[in-house]
mmCIF file of C-alpha atoms and ligand atoms in Angstrom:
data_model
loop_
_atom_site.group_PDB
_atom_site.id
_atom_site.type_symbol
_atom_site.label_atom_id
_atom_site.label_comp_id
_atom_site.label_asym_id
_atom_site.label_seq_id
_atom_site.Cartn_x
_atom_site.Cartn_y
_atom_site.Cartn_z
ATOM 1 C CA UNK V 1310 76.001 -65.146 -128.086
ATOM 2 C CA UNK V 1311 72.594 -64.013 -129.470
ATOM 3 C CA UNK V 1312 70.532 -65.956 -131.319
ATOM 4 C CA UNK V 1313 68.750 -64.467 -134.377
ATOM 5 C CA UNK V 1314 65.178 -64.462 -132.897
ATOM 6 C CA UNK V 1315 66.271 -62.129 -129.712
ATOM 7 C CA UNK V 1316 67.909 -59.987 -132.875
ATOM 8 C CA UNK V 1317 65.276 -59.758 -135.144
ATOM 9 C CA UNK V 1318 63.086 -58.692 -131.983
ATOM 10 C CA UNK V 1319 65.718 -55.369 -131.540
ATOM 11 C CA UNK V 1320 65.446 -54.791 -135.061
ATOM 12 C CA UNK V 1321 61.524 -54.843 -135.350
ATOM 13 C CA UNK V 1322 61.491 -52.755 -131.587
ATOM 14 C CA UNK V 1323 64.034 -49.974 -133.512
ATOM 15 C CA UNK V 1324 61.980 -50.221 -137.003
ATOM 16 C CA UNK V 1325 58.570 -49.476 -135.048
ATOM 17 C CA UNK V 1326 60.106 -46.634 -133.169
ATOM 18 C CA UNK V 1327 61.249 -45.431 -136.465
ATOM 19 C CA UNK V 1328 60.355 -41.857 -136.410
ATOM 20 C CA UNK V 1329 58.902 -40.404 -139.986
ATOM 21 C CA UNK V 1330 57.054 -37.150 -140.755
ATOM 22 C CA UNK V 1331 53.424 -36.963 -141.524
ATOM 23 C CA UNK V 1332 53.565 -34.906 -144.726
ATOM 24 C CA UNK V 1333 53.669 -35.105 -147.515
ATOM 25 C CA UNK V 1334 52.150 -37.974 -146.723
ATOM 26 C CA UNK V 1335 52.069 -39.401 -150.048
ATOM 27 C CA UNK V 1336 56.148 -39.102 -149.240
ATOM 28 C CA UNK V 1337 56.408 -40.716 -145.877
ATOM 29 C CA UNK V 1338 53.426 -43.174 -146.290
ATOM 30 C CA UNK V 1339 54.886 -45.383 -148.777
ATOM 31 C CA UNK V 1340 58.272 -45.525 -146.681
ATOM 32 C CA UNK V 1341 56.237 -46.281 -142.821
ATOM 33 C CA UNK V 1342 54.100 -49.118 -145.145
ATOM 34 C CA UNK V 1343 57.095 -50.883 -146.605
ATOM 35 C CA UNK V 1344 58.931 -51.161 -143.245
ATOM 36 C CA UNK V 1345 56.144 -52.211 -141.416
ATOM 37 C CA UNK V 1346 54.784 -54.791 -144.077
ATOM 38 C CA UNK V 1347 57.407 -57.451 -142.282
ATOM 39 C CA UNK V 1348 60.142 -59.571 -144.260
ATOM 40 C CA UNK V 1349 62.478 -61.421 -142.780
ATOM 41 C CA UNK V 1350 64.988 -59.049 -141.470
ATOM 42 C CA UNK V 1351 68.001 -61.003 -142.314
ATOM 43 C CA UNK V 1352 70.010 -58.079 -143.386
ATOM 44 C CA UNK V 1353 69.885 -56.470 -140.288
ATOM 45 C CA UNK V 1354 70.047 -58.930 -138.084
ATOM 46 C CA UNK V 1355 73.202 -60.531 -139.838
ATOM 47 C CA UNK V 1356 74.782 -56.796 -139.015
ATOM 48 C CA UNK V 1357 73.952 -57.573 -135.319
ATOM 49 C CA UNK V 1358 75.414 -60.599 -135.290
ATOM 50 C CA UNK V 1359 78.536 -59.921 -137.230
ATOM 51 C CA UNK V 1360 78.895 -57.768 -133.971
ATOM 52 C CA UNK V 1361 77.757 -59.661 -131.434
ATOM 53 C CA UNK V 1362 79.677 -62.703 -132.677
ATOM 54 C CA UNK V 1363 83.378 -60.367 -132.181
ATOM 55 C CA UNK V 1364 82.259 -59.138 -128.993
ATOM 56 C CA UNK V 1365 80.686 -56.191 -129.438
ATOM 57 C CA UNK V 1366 77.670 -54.552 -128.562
ATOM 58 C CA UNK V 1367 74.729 -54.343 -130.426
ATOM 59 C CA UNK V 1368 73.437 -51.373 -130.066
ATOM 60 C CA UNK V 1369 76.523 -50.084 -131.526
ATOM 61 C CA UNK V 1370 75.574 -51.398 -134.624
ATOM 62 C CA UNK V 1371 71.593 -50.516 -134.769
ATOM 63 C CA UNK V 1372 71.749 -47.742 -136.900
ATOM 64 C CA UNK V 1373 74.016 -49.297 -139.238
ATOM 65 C CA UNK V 1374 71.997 -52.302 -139.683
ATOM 66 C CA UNK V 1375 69.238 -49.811 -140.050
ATOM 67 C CA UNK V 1376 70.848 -47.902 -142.582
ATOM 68 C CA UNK V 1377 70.700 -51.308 -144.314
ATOM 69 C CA UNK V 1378 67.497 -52.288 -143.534
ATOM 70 C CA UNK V 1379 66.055 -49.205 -145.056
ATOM 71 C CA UNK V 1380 68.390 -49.226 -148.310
ATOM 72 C CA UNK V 1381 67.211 -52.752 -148.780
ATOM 73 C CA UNK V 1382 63.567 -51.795 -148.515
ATOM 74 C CA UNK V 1383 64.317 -48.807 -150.980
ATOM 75 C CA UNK V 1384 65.793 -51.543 -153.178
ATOM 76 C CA UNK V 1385 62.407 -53.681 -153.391
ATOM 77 C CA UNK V 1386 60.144 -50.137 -153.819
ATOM 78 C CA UNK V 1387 62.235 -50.172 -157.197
ATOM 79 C CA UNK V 1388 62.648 -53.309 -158.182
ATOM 80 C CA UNK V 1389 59.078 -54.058 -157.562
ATOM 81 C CA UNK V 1390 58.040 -51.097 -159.942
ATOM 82 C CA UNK V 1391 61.042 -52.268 -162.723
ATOM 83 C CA UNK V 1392 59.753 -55.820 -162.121
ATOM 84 C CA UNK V 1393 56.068 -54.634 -162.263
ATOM 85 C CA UNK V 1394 55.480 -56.662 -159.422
ATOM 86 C CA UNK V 1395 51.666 -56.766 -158.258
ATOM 87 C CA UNK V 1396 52.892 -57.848 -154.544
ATOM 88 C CA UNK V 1397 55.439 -57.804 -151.736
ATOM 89 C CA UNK V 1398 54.991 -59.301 -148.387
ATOM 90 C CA UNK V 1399 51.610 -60.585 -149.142
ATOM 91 C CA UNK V 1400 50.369 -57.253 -149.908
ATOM 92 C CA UNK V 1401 50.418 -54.449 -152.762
ATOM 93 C CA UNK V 1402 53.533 -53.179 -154.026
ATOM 94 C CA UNK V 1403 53.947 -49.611 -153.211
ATOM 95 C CA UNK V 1404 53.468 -48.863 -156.965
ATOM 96 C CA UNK V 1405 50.384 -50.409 -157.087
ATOM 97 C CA UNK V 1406 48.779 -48.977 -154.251
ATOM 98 C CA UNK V 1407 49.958 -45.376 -154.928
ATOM 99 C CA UNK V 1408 51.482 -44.802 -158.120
ATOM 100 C CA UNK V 1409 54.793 -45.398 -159.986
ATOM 101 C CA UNK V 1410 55.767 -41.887 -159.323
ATOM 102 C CA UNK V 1411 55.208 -41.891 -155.840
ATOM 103 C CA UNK V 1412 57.340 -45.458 -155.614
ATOM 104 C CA UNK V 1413 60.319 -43.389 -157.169
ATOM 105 C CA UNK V 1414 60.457 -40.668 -154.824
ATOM 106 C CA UNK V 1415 59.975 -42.431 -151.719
ATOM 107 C CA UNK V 1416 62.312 -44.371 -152.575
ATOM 108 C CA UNK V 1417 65.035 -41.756 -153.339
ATOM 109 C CA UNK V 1418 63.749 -40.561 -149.882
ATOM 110 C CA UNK V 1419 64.694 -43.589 -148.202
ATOM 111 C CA UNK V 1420 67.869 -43.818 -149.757
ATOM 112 C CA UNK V 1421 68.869 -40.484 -148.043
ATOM 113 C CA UNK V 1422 67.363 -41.653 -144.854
ATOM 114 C CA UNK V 1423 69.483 -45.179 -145.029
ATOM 115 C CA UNK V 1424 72.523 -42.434 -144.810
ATOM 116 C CA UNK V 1425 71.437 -40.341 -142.200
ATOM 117 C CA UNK V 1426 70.821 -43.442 -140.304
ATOM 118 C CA UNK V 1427 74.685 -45.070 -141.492
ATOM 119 C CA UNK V 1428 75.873 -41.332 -140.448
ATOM 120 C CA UNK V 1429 74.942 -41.861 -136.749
ATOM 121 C CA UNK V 1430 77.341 -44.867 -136.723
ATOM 122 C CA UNK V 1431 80.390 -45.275 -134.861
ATOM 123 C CA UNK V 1432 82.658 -42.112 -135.810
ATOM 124 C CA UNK V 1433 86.070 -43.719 -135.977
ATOM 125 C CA UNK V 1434 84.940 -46.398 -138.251
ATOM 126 C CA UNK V 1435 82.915 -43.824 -140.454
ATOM 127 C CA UNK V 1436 84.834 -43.638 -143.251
ATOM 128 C CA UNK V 1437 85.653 -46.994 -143.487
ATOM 129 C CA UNK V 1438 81.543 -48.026 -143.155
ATOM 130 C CA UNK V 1439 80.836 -45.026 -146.352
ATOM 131 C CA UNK V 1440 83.077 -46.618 -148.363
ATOM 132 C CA UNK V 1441 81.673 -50.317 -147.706
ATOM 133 C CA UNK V 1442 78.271 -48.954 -148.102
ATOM 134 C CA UNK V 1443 79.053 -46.864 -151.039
ATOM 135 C CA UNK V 1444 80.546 -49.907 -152.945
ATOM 136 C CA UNK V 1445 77.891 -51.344 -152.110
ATOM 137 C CA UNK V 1446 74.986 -49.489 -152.984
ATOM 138 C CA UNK V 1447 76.342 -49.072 -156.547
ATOM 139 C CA UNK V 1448 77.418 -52.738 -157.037
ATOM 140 C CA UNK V 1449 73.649 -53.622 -156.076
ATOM 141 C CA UNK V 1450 72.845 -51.094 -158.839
ATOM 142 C CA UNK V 1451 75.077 -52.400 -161.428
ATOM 143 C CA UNK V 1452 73.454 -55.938 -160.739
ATOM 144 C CA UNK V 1453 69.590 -54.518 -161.173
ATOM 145 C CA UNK V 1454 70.879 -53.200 -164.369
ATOM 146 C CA UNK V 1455 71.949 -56.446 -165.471
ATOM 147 C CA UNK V 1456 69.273 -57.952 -164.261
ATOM 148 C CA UNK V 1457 66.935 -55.638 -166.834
ATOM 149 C CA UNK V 1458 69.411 -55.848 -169.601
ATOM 150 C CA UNK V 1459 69.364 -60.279 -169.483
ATOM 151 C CA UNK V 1460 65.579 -59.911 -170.290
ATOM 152 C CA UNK V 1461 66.252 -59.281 -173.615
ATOM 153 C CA UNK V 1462 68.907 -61.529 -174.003
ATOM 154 C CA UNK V 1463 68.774 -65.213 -174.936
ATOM 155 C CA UNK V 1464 72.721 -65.881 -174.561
ATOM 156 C CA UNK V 1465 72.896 -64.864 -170.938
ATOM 157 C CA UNK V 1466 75.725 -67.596 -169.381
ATOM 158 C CA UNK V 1467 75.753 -68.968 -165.789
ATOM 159 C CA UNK V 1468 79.095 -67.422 -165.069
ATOM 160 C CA UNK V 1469 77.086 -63.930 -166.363
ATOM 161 C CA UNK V 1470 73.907 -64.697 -163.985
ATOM 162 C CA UNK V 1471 75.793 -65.372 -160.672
ATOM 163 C CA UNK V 1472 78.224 -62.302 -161.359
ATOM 164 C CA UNK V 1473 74.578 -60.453 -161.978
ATOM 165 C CA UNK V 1474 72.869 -62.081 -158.550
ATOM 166 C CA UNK V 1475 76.526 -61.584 -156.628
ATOM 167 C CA UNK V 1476 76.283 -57.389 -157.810
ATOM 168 C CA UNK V 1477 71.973 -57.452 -157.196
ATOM 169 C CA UNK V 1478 71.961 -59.398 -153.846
ATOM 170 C CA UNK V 1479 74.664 -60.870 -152.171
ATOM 171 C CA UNK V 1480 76.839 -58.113 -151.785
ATOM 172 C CA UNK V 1481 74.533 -56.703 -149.612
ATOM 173 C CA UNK V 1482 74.495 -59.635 -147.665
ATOM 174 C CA UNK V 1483 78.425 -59.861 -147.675
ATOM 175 C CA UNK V 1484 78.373 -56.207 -146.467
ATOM 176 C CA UNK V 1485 75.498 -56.206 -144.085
ATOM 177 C CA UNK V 1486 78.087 -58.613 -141.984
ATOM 178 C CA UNK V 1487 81.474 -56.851 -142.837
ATOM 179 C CA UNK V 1488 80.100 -53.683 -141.243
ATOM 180 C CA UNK V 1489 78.788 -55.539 -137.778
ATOM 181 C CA UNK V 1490 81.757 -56.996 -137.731
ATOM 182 C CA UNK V 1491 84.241 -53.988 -138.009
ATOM 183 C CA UNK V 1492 82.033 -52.252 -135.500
ATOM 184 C CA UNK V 1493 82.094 -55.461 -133.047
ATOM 185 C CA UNK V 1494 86.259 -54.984 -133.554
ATOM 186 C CA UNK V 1495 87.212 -57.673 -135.795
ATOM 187 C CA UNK V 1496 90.194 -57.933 -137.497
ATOM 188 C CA UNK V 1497 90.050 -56.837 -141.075
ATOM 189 C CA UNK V 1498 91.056 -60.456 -142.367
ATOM 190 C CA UNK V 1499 88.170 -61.972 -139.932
ATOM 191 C CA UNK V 1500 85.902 -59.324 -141.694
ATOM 192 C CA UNK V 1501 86.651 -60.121 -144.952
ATOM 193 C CA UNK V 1502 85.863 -63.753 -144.783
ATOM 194 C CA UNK V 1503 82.604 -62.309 -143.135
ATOM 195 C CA UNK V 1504 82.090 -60.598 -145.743
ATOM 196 C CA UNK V 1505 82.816 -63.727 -148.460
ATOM 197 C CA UNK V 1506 80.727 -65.763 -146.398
ATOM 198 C CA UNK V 1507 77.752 -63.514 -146.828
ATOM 199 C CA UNK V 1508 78.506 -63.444 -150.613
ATOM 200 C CA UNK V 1509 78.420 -66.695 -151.299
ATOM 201 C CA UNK V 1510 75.542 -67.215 -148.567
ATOM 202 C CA UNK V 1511 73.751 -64.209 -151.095
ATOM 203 C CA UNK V 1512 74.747 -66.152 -154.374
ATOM 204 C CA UNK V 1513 72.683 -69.415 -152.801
ATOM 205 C CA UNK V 1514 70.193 -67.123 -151.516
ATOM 206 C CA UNK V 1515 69.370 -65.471 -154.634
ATOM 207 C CA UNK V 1516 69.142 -68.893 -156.362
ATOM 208 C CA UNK V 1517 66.640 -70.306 -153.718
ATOM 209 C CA UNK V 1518 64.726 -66.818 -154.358
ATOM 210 C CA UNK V 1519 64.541 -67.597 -158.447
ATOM 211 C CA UNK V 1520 63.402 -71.414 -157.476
ATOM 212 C CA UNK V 1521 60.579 -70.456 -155.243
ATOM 213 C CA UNK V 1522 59.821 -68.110 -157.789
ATOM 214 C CA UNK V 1523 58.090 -70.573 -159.565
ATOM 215 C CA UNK V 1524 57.902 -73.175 -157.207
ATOM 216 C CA UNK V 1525 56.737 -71.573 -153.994
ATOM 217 C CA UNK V 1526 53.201 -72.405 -152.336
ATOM 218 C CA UNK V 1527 51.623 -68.827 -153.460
ATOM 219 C CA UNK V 1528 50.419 -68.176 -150.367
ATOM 220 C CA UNK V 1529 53.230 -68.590 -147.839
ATOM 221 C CA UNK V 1530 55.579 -66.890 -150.995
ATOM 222 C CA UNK V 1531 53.924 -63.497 -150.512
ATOM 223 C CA UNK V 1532 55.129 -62.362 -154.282
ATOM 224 C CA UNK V 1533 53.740 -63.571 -157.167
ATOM 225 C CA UNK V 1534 54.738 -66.871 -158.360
ATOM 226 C CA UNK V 1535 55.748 -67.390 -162.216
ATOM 227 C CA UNK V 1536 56.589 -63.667 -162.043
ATOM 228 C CA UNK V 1537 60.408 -64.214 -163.365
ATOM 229 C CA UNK V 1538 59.072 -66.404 -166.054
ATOM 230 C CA UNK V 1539 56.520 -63.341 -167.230
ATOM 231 C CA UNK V 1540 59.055 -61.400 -167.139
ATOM 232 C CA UNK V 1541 61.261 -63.478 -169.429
ATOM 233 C CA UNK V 1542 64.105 -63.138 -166.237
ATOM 234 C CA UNK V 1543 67.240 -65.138 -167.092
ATOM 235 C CA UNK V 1544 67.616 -67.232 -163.892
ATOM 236 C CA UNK V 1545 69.670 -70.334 -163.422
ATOM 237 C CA UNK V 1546 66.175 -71.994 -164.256
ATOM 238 C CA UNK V 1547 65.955 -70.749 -167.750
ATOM 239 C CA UNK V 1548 69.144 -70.392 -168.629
ATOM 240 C CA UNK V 1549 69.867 -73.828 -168.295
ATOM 241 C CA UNK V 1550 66.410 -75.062 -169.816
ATOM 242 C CA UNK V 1551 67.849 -72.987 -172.650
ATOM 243 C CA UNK V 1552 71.312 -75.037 -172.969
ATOM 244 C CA UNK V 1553 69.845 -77.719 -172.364
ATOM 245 C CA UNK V 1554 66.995 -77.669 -174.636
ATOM 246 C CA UNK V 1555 66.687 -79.104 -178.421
ATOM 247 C CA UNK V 1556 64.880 -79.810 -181.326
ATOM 248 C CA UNK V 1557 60.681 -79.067 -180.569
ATOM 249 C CA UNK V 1558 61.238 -78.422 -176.610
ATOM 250 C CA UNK V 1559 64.367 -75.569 -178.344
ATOM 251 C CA UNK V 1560 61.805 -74.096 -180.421
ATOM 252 C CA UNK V 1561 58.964 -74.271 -178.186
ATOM 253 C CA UNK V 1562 61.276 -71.922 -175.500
ATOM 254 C CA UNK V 1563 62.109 -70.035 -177.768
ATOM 255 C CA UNK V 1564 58.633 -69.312 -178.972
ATOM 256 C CA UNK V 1565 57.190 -68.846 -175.599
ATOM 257 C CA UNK V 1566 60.186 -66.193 -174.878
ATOM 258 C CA UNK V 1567 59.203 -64.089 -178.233
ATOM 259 C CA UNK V 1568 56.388 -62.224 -178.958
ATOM 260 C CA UNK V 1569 53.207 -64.295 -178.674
ATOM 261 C CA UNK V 1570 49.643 -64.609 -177.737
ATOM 262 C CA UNK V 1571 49.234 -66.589 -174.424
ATOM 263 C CA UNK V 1572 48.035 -65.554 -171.051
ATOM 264 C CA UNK V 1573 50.646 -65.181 -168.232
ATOM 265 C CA UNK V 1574 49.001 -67.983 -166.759
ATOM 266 C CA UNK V 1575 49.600 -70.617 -169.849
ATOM 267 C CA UNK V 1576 53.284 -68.976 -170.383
ATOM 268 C CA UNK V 1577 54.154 -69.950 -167.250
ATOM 269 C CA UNK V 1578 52.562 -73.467 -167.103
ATOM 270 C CA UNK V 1579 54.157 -74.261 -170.264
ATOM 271 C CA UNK V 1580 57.181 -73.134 -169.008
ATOM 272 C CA UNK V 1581 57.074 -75.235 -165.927
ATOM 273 C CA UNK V 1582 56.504 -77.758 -168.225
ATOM 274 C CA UNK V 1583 59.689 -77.544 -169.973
ATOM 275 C CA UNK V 1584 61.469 -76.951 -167.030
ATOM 276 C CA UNK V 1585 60.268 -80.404 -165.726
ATOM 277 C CA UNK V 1586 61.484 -82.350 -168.543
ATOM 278 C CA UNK V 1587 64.979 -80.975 -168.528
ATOM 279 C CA UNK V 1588 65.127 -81.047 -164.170
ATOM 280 C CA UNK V 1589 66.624 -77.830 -164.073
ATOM 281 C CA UNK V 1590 65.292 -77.328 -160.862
ATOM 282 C CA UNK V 1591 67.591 -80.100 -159.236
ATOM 283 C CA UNK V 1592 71.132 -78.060 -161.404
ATOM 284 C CA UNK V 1593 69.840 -74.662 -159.468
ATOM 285 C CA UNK V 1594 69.285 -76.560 -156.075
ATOM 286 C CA UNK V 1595 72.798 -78.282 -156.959
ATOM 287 C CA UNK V 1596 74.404 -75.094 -157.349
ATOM 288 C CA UNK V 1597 72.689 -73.804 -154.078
ATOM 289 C CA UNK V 1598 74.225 -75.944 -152.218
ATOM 290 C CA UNK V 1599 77.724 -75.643 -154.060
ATOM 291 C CA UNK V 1600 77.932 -71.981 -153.083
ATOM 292 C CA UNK V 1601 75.968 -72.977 -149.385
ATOM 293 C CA UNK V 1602 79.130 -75.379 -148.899
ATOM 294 C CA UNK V 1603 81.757 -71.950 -149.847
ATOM 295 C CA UNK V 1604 80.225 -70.100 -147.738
ATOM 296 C CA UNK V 1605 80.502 -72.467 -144.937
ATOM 297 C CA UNK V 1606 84.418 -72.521 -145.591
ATOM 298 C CA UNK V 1607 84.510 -69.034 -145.034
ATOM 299 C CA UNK V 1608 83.001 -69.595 -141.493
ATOM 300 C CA UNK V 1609 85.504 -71.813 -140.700
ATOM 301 C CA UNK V 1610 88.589 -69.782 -141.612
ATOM 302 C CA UNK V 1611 87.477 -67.312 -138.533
ATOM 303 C CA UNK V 1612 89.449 -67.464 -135.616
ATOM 304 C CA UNK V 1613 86.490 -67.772 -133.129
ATOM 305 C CA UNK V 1614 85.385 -70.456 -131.087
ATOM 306 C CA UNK V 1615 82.800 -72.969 -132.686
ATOM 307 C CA UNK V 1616 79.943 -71.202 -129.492
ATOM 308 C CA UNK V 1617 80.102 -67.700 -130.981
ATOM 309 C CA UNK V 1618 79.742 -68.998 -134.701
ATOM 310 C CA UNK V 1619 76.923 -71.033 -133.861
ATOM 311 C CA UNK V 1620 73.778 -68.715 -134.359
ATOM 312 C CA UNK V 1621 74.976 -66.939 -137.895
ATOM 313 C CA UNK V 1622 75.044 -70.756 -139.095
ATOM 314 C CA UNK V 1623 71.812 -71.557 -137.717
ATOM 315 C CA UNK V 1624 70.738 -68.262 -139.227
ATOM 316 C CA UNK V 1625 71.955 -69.724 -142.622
ATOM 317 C CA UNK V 1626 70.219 -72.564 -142.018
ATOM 318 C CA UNK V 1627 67.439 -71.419 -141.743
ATOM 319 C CA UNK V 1628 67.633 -69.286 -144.661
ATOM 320 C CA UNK V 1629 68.427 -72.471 -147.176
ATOM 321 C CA UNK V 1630 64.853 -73.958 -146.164
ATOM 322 C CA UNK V 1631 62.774 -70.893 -146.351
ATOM 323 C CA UNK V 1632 59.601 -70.426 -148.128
ATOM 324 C CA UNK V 1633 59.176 -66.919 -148.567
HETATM 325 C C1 IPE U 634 64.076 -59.909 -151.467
HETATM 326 O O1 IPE U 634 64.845 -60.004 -150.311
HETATM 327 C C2 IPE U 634 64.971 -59.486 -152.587
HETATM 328 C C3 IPE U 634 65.980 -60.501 -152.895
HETATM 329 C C4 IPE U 634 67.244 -60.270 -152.777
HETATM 330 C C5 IPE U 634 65.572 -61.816 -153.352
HETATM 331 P P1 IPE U 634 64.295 -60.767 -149.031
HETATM 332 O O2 IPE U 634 63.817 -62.121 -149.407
HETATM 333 O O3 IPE U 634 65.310 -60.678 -147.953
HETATM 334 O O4 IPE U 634 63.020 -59.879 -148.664
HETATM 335 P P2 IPE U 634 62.349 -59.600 -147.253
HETATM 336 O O5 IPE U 634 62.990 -58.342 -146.743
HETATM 337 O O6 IPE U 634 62.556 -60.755 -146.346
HETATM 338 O O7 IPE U 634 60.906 -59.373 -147.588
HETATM 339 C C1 IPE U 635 65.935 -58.249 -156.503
HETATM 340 O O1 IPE U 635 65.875 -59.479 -157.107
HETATM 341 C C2 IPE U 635 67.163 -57.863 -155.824
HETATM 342 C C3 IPE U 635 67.014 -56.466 -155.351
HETATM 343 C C4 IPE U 635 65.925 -55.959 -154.854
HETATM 344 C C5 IPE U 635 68.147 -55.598 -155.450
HETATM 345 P P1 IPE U 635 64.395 -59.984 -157.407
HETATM 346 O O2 IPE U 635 63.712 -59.089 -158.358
HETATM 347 O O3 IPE U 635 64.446 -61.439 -157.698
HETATM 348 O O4 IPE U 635 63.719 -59.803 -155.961
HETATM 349 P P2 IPE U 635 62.209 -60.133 -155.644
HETATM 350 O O5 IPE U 635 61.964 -61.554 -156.054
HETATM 351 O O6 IPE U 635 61.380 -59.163 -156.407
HETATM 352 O O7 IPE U 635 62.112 -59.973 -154.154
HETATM 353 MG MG1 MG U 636 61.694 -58.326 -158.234
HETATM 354 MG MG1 MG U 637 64.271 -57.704 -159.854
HETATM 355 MG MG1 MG U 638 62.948 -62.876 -157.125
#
């Protein structure tokens, strides 16, 4: 079995060799800088692995798990300009270094290249991998939408959140698995719990990504921290500061959420100030590790020995103690 180092060092060989034309370079730019600015890969190597863990072989499933690779980075060129994010990686978001327009269109540029690249996979399983990546790619939509539509809410539930994270992020997890595994010959059942594994891993993920958010040592974080509170993002953070707030602390939220004079700087520091008080950072790490633990069931429904399962759980492992 491969671990996820030897992996991530076929994904970063195929991403560098990742052929692009020169112009318009105001096109093809923006695309070669986001793949190249790093991140950790886990999408594509999770395809690998899905693969490698059935038996197959991996370089059956590169261009899949590039076709992934590339629709996630897509993803974060428009997030990061519907987020107005100032960084990514530790460096300027594609929209801030070129322009909002020039964010769009690469990104609908990469989009089509995450097919061409899904297109070169496997023919038999074709079909079958379009209509997993189609779901997909419109369920991740769906979520972004909700995600944009909860800033203006102040009602947004928990069971509304994960449904929102499970559309934005962790079905792209689920399926970045699913597919390696259908292409390393799994059974559809063994696939499936694949896939639910890499859900629930996504759920967990997602809420690890909206507690560094405001937690995370800014430099090792590579976004910018306090972002989601700017942004007034409903994360398990604030939505449960905001059932679990009352009286002057109830106000106070609520008057930091509307309209109002402060710097980003003192919004978020007052924030984190509320946030303290009412320890919602221990419920989001609690529910973490709720959805960590159903994820791990998952695993253990596969009929594979304990050896070939071994790296994708020290892969989510790993992932549960990251800091960026
Ligand atoms: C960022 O994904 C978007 C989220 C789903 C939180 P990653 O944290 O996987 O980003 P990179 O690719 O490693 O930079
Ligand atoms: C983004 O969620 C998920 C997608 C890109 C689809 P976030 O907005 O939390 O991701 P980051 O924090 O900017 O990476
Ligand atoms: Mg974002
Ligand atoms: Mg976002
Ligand atoms: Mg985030």
């Amino acid at each position: 079995m491969k671990h996820a180092d030897e992996l991530r060092k076929v994904v970063l060989d195929t991403i560098e060799a990742f052929d692009l034309p020169a112009e318009p370079a105001s096109l093809y730019d923006p695309i070669k800088y986001i793949l190249t600015l790093g991140g950790k890969r886990m999408r594509p190597v999770a395809t690998l692995m899905g693969c490698d863990m059935f038996g197959g072989d991996v370089n059956d499933a590169l261009s899949s798990a590039m076709a992934i690779e590339v629709f996630h980075n897509f993803s974060l060129i428009h997030d990061d300009i519907m987020d107005e994010a100032p960084l990514r990686r530790g460096k300027q978001t594609v929209h801030q270094k070129w322009n909002g327009n020039v964010g769009i269109l690469s990104g609908d540029a990469m989009l089509v290249k995450s097919y061409q690249l899904l297109a070169q996979g496997p023919a038999p399983l074709l079909p079958n991998l379009l209509s997993i990546f189609n779901t997909t790619a419109l369920e991740v939509c769906e979520g972004q939408q909700y995600d944009m539509d909860f800033e203006q809410r102040l009602d947004v539930s928990i069971a509304e959140y994960l449904e929102m994270i499970r559309l934005k992020t962790a079905v792209l997890l689920g399926a970045s698995l699913k597919i390696g595994a259908l292409i390393g010959g799994a059974s559809h059942e063994d696939a499936q719990h694949l896939c639910e594994f890499g859900q629930h891993l996504g759920i967990a993920f997602q809420l690890q990504d909206d507690i560094l958010d405001v937690y995370a040592d800014a430099d090792k974080f590579g976004k910018q921290v306090g972002g989601d509170i700017i942004a007034n993002k409903k994360t398990y953070l604030l939505i449960t500061a905001l059932q679990k707030a009352t009286g002057e602390k109830a106000e106070l939220l609520g008057k930091l959420l509307g309209p109002n004079s402060l710097t980003d700087e003192l919004k978020v520091e007052s924030v984190k100030t509320i946030y303290a008080d009412l320890q919602v950072r221990a419920a989001a790490e609690q529910a973490m590790q709720e959805h960590f633990a159903i994820a791990l069931k998952h695993i253990a429904a596969i009929g594979l020995e304990p050896a070939q399962k071994a790296p994708l759980l020290a892969l989510a492992d790993q992932l549960m103690v990251r800091e960026h």
